[in-house]
Coordinates of C-alpha atoms in Angstrom, one line a residue:
Chain Q
G1 CA -10.9 5.4 -14.0
D2 CA -11.0 4.9 -10.3
S3 CA -8.9 7.3 -8.2
V4 CA -8.2 8.4 -4.6
T5 CA -7.3 12.0 -3.7
Q6 CA -5.8 12.9 -0.3
M7 CA -5.0 16.3 1.1
E8 CA -1.4 17.2 0.6
G9 CA 1.0 17.3 3.5
P10 CA 2.9 17.6 5.5
V11 CA 0.5 18.2 8.4
T12 CA 2.1 19.5 11.6
L13 CA 0.2 19.5 14.8
S14 CA 0.8 19.9 18.5
E15 CA 0.1 17.0 20.8
E16 CA -3.6 16.7 21.8
A17 CA -4.7 18.6 18.7
F18 CA -7.6 17.5 16.5
L19 CA -6.7 15.7 13.3
T20 CA -8.5 15.6 10.0
I21 CA -7.0 14.2 6.8
N22 CA -9.3 14.5 3.9
C23 CA -9.8 11.7 1.4
T24 CA -12.2 11.6 -1.6
Y25 CA -12.6 9.0 -4.2
T26 CA -14.1 8.2 -7.6
A27 CA -15.2 4.7 -8.5
T28 CA -17.4 3.0 -11.0
G29 CA -18.8 0.5 -8.6
Y30 CA -19.1 0.1 -4.8
P31 CA -15.7 0.0 -3.4
S32 CA -14.4 -0.8 0.1
L33 CA -12.3 2.0 1.6
F34 CA -9.2 1.8 3.8
W35 CA -6.8 3.9 5.8
Y36 CA -3.3 2.6 6.2
V37 CA -0.4 3.9 8.2
Q38 CA 3.3 3.8 7.5
Y39 CA 5.9 4.5 10.2
P40 CA 9.4 5.5 9.1
G41 CA 11.3 2.7 7.3
E42 CA 8.5 0.2 7.5
G43 CA 5.8 -1.3 5.4
L44 CA 2.1 -0.2 5.6
Q45 CA -0.3 -1.5 8.1
L46 CA -4.1 -1.4 8.1
L47 CA -5.5 1.3 10.4
L48 CA -9.2 0.9 9.7
K49 CA -11.7 0.1 6.9
A50 CA -15.3 0.4 5.9
T51 CA -17.0 -1.8 3.3
K52 CA -20.3 -0.1 2.6
A53 CA -21.9 3.3 2.8
D54 CA -22.4 4.9 6.2
D55 CA -20.1 2.4 7.8
K56 CA -17.7 3.8 10.4
G57 CA -14.2 2.3 10.7
S58 CA -12.4 2.9 14.0
N59 CA -9.1 1.9 15.6
K60 CA -6.7 3.4 18.1
G61 CA -8.8 6.5 18.5
F62 CA -8.9 7.1 14.7
E63 CA -12.3 7.1 12.9
A64 CA -13.5 7.5 9.3
T65 CA -17.0 7.3 7.9
Y66 CA -17.8 6.0 4.4
R67 CA -19.9 8.8 2.8
K68 CA -21.3 7.8 -0.5
E69 CA -23.1 11.1 -1.1
T70 CA -19.9 13.0 -0.9
T71 CA -17.6 10.2 -2.0
S72 CA -15.4 10.8 1.0
F73 CA -13.6 8.9 3.7
H74 CA -12.0 11.5 5.9
L75 CA -9.7 10.3 8.8
E76 CA -10.2 11.9 12.2
K77 CA -8.7 11.7 15.6
G78 CA -9.7 13.8 18.6
S79 CA -6.3 14.1 20.3
V80 CA -3.1 13.2 18.5
Q81 CA 0.0 11.9 20.2
V82 CA 3.7 12.2 19.2
S83 CA 3.5 8.4 18.4
D84 CA 1.0 9.1 15.6
S85 CA 3.6 10.8 13.5
A86 CA 3.6 8.7 10.3
V87 CA 2.4 8.8 6.7
Y88 CA -1.3 7.9 6.2
F89 CA -2.6 6.4 3.0
C90 CA -6.2 6.3 1.9
A91 CA -7.1 3.4 -0.5
L92 CA -10.1 1.9 -2.3
S93 CA -10.6 -1.7 -3.3
E94 CA -12.9 -2.9 -6.0
R95 CA -13.6 -6.2 -7.8
A96 CA -13.0 -6.1 -11.5
G97 CA -14.2 -9.5 -12.8
N98 CA -12.1 -12.1 -11.1
N99 CA -9.5 -9.6 -10.1
R100 CA -9.2 -7.1 -7.3
K101 CA -8.1 -3.5 -7.9
L102 CA -6.4 -1.5 -5.1
I103 CA -6.1 2.2 -5.8
W104 CA -4.0 4.3 -3.5
G105 CA -3.8 8.0 -2.6
L106 CA -0.4 9.7 -2.5
G107 CA -0.2 9.7 1.3
T108 CA -0.3 12.4 3.8
S109 CA 2.7 12.9 6.2
L110 CA 1.8 13.8 9.8
A111 CA 4.2 15.2 12.3
V112 CA 3.1 15.7 15.9
N113 CA 5.2 17.9 18.1
P114 CA 5.3 17.6 21.9
Chain I
D1 CA 2.8 -16.6 13.1
G2 CA 1.5 -15.8 9.7
G3 CA 2.9 -12.9 7.8
I4 CA 4.7 -11.6 4.7
T5 CA 8.5 -11.4 4.7
Q6 CA 10.7 -9.4 2.4
S7 CA 14.4 -9.8 2.2
P8 CA 16.9 -8.3 2.4
K9 CA 16.0 -5.1 4.2
Y10 CA 18.8 -3.2 2.5
L11 CA 20.4 -4.0 -0.8
F12 CA 23.2 -2.4 -2.7
R13 CA 23.7 -3.0 -6.4
K14 CA 26.3 -1.8 -8.9
E15 CA 25.0 -0.2 -12.1
G16 CA 24.4 -2.8 -14.8
Q17 CA 23.7 -5.7 -12.5
N18 CA 20.4 -7.5 -12.1
V19 CA 19.1 -8.0 -8.6
T20 CA 16.3 -10.1 -7.1
L21 CA 14.1 -9.1 -4.2
S22 CA 12.4 -11.8 -2.2
C23 CA 8.8 -11.8 -1.0
E24 CA 7.3 -14.8 0.8
Q25 CA 3.9 -15.1 2.6
N26 CA 2.4 -17.8 4.6
L27 CA -1.1 -16.3 4.8
N28 CA -2.5 -18.5 2.0
H29 CA -3.3 -15.4 0.0
D30 CA -3.9 -15.7 -3.7
A31 CA -3.0 -12.1 -4.7
M32 CA 0.4 -10.6 -4.4
Y33 CA 1.7 -7.2 -5.4
W34 CA 4.9 -5.3 -5.8
Y35 CA 5.1 -1.5 -5.3
R36 CA 7.8 1.1 -5.6
Q37 CA 7.8 4.0 -3.2
D38 CA 9.7 7.2 -3.9
P39 CA 9.5 10.3 -1.7
G40 CA 6.4 12.3 -2.4
Q41 CA 5.0 9.8 -5.0
G42 CA 3.0 7.4 -2.9
L43 CA 2.8 3.8 -4.0
R44 CA 3.3 2.9 -7.6
L45 CA 2.3 -0.6 -8.8
I46 CA 5.0 -2.6 -10.6
Y47 CA 3.5 -6.0 -11.0
Y48 CA 0.7 -8.1 -9.5
S49 CA -0.4 -11.6 -9.5
Q50 CA -3.9 -13.0 -8.7
I51 CA -3.1 -16.6 -9.0
V52 CA -0.1 -19.0 -9.4
N53 CA 1.6 -18.9 -12.8
D54 CA -0.1 -15.7 -13.8
F55 CA 0.8 -12.1 -13.3
Q56 CA 0.1 -8.7 -14.9
K57 CA 2.0 -5.5 -15.4
G58 CA 1.2 -2.6 -13.3
D59 CA 1.8 1.1 -14.0
I60 CA 5.6 1.0 -14.0
A61 CA 6.7 -2.5 -15.1
E62 CA 9.4 -1.5 -17.5
G63 CA 12.8 -2.7 -16.3
Y64 CA 11.3 -5.2 -13.9
S65 CA 10.3 -8.9 -14.1
V66 CA 8.5 -11.3 -11.8
S67 CA 7.6 -14.9 -11.4
R68 CA 4.8 -16.7 -9.5
E69 CA 5.7 -20.4 -9.5
K70 CA 4.4 -21.0 -6.0
K71 CA 1.5 -19.4 -4.1
E72 CA 3.8 -18.3 -1.3
S73 CA 6.5 -16.6 -3.3
F74 CA 6.6 -13.6 -5.7
P75 CA 10.2 -12.5 -6.3
L76 CA 10.9 -9.3 -8.2
T77 CA 14.0 -8.9 -10.4
V78 CA 15.2 -5.4 -11.0
T79 CA 17.1 -5.5 -14.3
S80 CA 19.8 -3.3 -15.7
A81 CA 17.2 -1.9 -18.0
Q82 CA 15.6 0.0 -15.1
K83 CA 17.0 3.5 -15.4
N84 CA 16.5 4.7 -11.9
P85 CA 16.2 1.7 -9.6
T86 CA 17.1 3.3 -6.3
A87 CA 13.9 3.2 -4.2
F88 CA 12.0 1.6 -1.4
Y89 CA 10.2 -1.6 -2.6
L90 CA 7.1 -3.0 -0.9
C91 CA 5.5 -6.4 -1.4
A92 CA 1.9 -7.0 -0.3
S93 CA -0.5 -9.9 -0.4
S94 CA -4.3 -10.3 0.1
Y95 CA -7.2 -12.5 -0.6
R96 CA -9.0 -11.6 -3.8
G97 CA -12.2 -10.4 -2.1
R98 CA -13.1 -6.7 -2.3
D99 CA -13.4 -6.3 1.5
T100 CA -10.1 -7.8 2.6
E101 CA -7.1 -5.9 3.7
A102 CA -3.7 -6.1 2.1
F103 CA -0.8 -7.2 4.2
F104 CA 2.6 -5.6 3.6
G105 CA 6.2 -6.7 4.1
Q106 CA 8.7 -4.5 5.8
G107 CA 10.2 -3.3 2.5
T108 CA 13.5 -3.5 0.8
R109 CA 15.6 -0.4 0.3
L110 CA 17.6 -0.8 -2.9
T111 CA 20.5 1.5 -3.6
V112 CA 22.5 1.6 -6.8
V113 CA 26.1 2.5 -6.3

């Protein structure tokens, strides 16, 4: 079945460091891919998305490129801030008949130190 | 403003009691979802509904029940049959298209005392 695999955390970085969080997927069709962010005690919110191969999603300095050849959607940011400390979830979305499937990674916790 | 609202934010329950968590959305979304989140385990799907008066079990439905009588509302009941109900519960909604994002509520933290 479909699945999403994220790198395990926690990831700890110093402010202004480069961030990469790896995400790979398996899917039977052509999914859309998402990154969500969850701040402590809150729900998830969409960070960025890509709906087809080679698309690049970007938001708030974060980027991820949909790589069909490597089935990957790695999240990157050139210079992290303390305010980026959160849990990041990679997800895929696919149609299954009339229904929609959402498959989630386990999440990667990021802590950014000043 | 459109959005998805969960209530209450914190909930305490005595063992053996049923409790209902509220989820309301005014985004005109067809699909709604309930997830349970435990530390280190990501999101686990409890129930989902793609249309009014229809819903399906997710991966961990035992001990939970739902209803979908209105498009806007998808309440979750945690029954006494749920062995370990203390957790953070998240409700989400979306359109049914593949490309559309899911919107999440702020969550309800349920503690059994």
